[in-house]
PDB file of C-alpha atoms in Angstrom:
ATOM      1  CA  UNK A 105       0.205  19.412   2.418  1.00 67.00           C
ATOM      2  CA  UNK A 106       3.709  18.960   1.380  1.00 81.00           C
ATOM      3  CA  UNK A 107       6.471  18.725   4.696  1.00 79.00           C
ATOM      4  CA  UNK A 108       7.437  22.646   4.742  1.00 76.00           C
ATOM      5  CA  UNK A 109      11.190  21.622   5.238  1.00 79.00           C
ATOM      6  CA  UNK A 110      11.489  19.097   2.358  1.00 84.00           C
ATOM      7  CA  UNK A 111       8.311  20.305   0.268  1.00 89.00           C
ATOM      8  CA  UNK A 112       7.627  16.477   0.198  1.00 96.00           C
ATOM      9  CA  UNK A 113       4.520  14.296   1.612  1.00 98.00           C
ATOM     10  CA  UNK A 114       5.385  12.035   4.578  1.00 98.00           C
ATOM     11  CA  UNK A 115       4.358   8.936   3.848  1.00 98.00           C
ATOM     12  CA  UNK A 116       4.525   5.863   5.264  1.00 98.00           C
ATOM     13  CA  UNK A 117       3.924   2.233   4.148  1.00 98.00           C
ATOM     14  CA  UNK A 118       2.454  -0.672   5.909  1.00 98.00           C
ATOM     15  CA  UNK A 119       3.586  -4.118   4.864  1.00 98.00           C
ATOM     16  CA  UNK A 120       2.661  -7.433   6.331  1.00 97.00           C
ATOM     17  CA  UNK A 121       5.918  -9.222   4.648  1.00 96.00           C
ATOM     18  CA  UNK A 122       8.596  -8.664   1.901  1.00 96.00           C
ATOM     19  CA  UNK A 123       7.303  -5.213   0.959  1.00 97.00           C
ATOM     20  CA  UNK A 124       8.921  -5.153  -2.887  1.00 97.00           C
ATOM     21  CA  UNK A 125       6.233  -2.558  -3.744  1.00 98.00           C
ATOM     22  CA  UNK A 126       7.481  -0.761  -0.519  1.00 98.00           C
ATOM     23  CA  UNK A 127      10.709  -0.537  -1.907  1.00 98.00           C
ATOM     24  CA  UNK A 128       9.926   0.528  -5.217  1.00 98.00           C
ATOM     25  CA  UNK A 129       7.838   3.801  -3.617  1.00 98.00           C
ATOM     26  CA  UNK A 130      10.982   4.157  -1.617  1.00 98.00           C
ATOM     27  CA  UNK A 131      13.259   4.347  -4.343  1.00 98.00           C
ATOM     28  CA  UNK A 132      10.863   6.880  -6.347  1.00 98.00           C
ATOM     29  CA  UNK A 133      11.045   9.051  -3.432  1.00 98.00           C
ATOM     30  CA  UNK A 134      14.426   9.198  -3.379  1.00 96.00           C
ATOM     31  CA  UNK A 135      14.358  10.764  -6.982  1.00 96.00           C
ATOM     32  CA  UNK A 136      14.796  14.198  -7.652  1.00 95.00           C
ATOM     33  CA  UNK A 137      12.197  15.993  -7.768  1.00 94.00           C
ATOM     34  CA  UNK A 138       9.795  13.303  -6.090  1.00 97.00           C
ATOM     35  CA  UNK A 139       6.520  15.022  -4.510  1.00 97.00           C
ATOM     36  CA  UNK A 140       7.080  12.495  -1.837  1.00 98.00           C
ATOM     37  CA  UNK A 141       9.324  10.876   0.741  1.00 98.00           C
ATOM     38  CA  UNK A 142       8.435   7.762   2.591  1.00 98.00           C
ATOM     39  CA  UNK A 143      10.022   8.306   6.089  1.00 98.00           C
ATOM     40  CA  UNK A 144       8.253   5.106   7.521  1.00 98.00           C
ATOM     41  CA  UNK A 145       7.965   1.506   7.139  1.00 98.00           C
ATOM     42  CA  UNK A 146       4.886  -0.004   9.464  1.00 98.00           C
ATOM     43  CA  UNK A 147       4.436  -4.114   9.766  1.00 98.00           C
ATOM     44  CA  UNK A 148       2.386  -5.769  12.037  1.00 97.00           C
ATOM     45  CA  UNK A 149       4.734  -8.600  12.066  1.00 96.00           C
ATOM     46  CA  UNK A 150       8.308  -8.509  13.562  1.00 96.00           C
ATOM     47  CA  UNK A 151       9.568 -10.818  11.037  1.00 97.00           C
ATOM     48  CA  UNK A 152       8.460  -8.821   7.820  1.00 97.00           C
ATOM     49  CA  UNK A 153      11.131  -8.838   5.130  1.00 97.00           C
ATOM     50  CA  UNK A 154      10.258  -5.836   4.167  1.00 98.00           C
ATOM     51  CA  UNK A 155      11.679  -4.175   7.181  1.00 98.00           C
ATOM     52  CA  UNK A 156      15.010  -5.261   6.723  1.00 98.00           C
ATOM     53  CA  UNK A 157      14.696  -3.522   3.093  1.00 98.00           C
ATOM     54  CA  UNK A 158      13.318  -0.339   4.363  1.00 98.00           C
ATOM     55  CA  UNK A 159      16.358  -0.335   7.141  1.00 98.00           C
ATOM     56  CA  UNK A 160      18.895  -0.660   4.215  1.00 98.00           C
ATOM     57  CA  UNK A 161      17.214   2.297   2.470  1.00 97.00           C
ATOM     58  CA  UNK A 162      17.617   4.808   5.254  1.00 97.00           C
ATOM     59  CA  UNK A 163      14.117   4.361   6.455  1.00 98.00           C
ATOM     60  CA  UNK A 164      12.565   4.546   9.671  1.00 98.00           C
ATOM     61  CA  UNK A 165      10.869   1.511  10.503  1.00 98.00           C
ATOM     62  CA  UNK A 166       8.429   0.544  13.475  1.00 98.00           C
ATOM     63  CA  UNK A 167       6.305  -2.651  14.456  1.00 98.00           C
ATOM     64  CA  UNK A 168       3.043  -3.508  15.610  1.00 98.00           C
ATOM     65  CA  UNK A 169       2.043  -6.827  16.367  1.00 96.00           C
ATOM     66  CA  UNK A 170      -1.760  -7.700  16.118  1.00 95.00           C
ATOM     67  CA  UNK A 171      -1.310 -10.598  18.500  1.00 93.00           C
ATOM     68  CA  UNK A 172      -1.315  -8.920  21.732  1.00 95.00           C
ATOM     69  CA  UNK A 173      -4.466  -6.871  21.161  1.00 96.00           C
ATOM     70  CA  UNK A 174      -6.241  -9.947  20.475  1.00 94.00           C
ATOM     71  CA  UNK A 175      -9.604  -9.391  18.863  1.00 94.00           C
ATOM     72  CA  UNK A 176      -9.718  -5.546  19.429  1.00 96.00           C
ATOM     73  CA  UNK A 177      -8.599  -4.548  15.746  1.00 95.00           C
ATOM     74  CA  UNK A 178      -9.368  -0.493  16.937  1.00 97.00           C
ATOM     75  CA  UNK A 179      -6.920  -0.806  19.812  1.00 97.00           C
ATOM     76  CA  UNK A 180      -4.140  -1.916  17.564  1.00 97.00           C
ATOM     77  CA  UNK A 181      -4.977   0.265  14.963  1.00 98.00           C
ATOM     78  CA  UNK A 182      -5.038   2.843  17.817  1.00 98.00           C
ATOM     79  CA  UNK A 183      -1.083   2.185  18.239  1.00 98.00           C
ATOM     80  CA  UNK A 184      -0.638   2.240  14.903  1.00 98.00           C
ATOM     81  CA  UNK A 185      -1.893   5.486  14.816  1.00 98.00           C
ATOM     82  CA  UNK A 186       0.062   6.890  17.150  1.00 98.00           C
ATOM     83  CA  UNK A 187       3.092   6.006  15.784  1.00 98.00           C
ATOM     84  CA  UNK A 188       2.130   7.548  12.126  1.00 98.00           C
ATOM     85  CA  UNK A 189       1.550  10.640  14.512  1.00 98.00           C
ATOM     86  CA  UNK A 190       4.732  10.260  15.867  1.00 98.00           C
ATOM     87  CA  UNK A 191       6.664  10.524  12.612  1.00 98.00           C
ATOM     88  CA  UNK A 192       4.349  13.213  11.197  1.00 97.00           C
ATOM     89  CA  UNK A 193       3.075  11.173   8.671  1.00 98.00           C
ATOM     90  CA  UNK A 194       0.924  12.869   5.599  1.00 98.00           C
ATOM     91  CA  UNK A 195      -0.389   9.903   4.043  1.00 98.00           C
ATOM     92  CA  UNK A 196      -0.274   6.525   3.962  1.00 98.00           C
ATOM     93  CA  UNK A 197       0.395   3.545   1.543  1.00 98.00           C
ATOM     94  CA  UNK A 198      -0.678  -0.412   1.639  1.00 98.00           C
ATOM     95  CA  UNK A 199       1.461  -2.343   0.086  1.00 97.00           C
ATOM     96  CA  UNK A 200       0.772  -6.002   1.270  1.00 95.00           C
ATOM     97  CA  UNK A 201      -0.289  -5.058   4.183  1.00 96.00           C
ATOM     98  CA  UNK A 202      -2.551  -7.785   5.284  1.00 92.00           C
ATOM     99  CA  UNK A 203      -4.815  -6.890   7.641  1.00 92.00           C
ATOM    100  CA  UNK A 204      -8.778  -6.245   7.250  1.00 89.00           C
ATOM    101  CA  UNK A 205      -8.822  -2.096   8.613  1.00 95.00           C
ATOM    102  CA  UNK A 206     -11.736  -1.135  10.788  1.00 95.00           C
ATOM    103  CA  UNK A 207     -13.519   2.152  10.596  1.00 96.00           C
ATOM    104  CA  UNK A 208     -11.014   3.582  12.923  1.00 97.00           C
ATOM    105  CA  UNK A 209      -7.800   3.801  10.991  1.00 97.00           C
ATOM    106  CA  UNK A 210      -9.828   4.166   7.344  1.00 97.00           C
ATOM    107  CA  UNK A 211     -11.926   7.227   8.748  1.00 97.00           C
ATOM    108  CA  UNK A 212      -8.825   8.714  10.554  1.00 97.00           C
ATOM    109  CA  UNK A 213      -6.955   8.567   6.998  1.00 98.00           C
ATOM    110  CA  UNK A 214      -9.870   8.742   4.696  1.00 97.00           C
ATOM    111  CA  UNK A 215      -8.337  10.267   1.181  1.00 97.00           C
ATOM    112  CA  UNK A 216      -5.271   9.776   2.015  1.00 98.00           C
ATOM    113  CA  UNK A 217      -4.816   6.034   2.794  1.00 98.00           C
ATOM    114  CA  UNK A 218      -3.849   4.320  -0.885  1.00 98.00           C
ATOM    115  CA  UNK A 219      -3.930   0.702  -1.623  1.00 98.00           C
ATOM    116  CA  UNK A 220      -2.432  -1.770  -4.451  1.00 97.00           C
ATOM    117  CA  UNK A 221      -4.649  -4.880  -5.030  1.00 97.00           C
ATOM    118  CA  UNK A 222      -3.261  -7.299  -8.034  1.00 97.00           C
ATOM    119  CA  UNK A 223      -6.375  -7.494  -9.796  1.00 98.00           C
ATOM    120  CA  UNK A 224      -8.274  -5.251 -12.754  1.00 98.00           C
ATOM    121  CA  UNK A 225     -10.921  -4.080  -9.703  1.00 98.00           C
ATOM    122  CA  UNK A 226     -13.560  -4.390  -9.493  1.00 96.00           C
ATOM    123  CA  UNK A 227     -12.975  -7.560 -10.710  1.00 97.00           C
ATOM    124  CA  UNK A 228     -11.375 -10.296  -8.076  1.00 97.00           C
ATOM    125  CA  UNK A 229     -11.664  -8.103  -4.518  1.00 96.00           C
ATOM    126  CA  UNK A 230      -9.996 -10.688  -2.181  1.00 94.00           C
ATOM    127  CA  UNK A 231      -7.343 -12.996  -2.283  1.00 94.00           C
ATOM    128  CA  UNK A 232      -6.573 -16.011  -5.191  1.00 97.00           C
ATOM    129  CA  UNK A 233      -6.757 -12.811  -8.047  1.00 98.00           C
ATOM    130  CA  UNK A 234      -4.589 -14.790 -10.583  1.00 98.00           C
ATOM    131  CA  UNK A 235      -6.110 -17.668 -10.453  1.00 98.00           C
ATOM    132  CA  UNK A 236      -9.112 -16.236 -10.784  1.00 98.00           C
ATOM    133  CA  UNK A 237      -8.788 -14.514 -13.542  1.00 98.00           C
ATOM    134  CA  UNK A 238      -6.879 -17.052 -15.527  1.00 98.00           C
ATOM    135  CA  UNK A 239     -10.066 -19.578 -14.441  1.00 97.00           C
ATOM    136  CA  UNK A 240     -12.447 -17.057 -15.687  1.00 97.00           C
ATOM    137  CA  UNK A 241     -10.681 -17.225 -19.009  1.00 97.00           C
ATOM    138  CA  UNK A 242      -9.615 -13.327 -19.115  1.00 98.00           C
ATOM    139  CA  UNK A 243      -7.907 -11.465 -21.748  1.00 98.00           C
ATOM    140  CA  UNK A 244      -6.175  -9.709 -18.763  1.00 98.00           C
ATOM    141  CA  UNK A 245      -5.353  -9.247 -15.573  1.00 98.00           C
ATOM    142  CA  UNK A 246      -3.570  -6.111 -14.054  1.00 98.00           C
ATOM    143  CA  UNK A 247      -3.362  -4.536 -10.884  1.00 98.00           C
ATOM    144  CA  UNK A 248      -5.166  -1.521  -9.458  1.00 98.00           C
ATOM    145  CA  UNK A 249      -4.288   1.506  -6.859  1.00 98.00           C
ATOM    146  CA  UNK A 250      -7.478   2.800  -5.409  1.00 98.00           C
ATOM    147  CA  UNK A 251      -7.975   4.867  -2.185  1.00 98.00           C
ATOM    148  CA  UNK A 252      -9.206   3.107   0.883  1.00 97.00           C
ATOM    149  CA  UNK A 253     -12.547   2.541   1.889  1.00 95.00           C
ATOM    150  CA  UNK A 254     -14.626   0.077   4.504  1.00 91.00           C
ATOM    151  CA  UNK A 255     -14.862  -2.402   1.833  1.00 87.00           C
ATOM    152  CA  UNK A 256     -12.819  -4.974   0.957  1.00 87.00           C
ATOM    153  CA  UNK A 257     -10.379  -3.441  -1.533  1.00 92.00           C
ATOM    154  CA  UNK A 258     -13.377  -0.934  -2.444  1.00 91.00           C
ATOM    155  CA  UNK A 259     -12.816   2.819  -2.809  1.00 96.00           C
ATOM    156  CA  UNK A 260     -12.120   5.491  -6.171  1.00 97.00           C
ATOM    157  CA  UNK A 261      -9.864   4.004  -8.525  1.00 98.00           C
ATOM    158  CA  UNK A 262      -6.675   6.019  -9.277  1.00 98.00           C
ATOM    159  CA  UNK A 263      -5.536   4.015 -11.774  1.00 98.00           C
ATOM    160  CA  UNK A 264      -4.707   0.563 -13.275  1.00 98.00           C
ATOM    161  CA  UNK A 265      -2.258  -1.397 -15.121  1.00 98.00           C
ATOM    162  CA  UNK A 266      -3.177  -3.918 -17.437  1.00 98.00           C
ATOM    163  CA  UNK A 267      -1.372  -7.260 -18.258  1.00 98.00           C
ATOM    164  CA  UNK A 268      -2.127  -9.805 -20.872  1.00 98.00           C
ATOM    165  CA  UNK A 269      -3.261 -13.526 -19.447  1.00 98.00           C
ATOM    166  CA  UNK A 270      -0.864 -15.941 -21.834  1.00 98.00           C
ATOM    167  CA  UNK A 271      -1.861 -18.791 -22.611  1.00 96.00           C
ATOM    168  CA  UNK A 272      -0.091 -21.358 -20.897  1.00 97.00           C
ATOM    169  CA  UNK A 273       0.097 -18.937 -17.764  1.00 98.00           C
ATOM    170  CA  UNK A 274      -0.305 -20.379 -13.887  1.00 98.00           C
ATOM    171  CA  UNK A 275      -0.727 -18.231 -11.441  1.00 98.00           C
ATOM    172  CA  UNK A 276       2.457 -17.964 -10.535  1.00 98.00           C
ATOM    173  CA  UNK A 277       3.649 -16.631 -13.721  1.00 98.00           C
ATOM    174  CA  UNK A 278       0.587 -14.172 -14.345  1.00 98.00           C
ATOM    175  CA  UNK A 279       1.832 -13.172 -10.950  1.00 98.00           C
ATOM    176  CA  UNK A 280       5.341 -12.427 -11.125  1.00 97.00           C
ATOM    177  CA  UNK A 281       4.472 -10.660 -15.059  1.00 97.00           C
ATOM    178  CA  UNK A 282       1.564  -8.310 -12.304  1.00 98.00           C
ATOM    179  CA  UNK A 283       3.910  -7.373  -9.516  1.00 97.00           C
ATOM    180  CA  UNK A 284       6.377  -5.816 -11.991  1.00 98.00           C
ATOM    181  CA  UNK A 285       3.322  -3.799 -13.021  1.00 98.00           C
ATOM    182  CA  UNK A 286       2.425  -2.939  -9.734  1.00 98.00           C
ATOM    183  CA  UNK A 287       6.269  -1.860  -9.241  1.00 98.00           C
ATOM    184  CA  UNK A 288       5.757   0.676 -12.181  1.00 98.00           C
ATOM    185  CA  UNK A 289       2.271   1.622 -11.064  1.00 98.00           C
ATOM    186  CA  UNK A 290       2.566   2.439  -7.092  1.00 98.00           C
ATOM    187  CA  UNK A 291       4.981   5.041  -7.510  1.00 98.00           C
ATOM    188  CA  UNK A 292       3.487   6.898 -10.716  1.00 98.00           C
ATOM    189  CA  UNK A 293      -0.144   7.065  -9.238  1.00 98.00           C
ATOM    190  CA  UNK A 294       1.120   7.977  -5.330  1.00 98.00           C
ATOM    191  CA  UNK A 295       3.284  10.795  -7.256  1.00 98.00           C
ATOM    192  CA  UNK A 296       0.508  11.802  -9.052  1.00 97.00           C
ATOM    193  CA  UNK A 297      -1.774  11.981  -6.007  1.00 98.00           C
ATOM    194  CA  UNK A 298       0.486  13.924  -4.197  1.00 97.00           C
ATOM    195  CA  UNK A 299       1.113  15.852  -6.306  1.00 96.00           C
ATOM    196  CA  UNK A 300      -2.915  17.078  -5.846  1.00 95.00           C
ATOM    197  CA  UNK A 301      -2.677  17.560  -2.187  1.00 93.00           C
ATOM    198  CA  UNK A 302      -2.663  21.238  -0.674  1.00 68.00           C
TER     199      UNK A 302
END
């Protein structure tokens, strides 16, 4: 499925704020060699850090805001969707995005919508992961990429990195030693994946 100019996959990324993994799967793409490209940044809030980032990358960015659909989550998703359409996007990466999908927009992209969730899933779906895990008394916590399905973070694992839960951890720290896990993992597995598409 690779673009038949660039003999890269379109993606594009959908952040809800300061979109650091965004920016490390925009960076791999930039490698030589990369199986990918991410030619779009997607928030549906104006304000999103992360846009600013993708901007100063070279990369197209694009908002839509949930507010003025209200409580018709398929109509926004609807716009999202054409915009992804718009930029000929291939597949498509969460990456703090923080928004509950419908059926719509998971079925429209079903095998190739990815998702990072800081947890060792299926342990901790949700939010609070760190402090959940360091309450449960775990050896480890880690994050996961998995592809998207109706569930909350639910779907095939595609892999996992693990990091040891010290012992005078908060969540904070067991947080900040994750998301430079996550920033290792994101681009590795989407590479990967890519990498399997036709």
């Amino acid at each position: 499925m690779p673009d038949s100019r660039t003999g890269r996959t379109r993606v594009a990324v959908l952040i809800s704020g300061a979109g650091s993994n965004m920016a490390a799967l925009i960076d791999a793409g930039l490698q030589d060699g990369a199986p990918f490209e991410v030619v779009l940044a997607l928030s549906n809030k104006a304000d999103a850090g992360g846009l600013a980032v993708a901007r100063a990358k070279g990369v197209a960015t694009a908002v839509v805001a949930h507010a003025p659909f209200g409580a018709d989550r398929t109509a926004h998703e609807q716009a999202i969707q054409k915009v992804l359409e718009t930029h000929g996007v291939q597949v498509v990466a969460l990456a703090g995005y923080m928004r509950l999908l419908t059926p719509f927009l998971v079925g429209r992209w079903a095998g190739r919508m990815l998702n990072i969730h800081p947890s060792l899933l299926p342990k901790y779906p949700g939010l609070d992961t760190h402090a959940r895990a360091i309450a449960a008394g775990d050896a480890e916590a880690g994050c996961s990429v998995h592809l998207v399905a109706e569930g909350l973070d639910d779907g095939p694992l595609l892999g996992q990195g693990a990091v040891p839960v010290l012992a005078d951890d908060t969540p904070a720290s067991l947080a900040q030693r994750v998301l430079a896990s996550e920033h290792a993992l994101y681009p590795r597995v989407l590479a990967d994946f890519c990498r399997t598409l036709d």
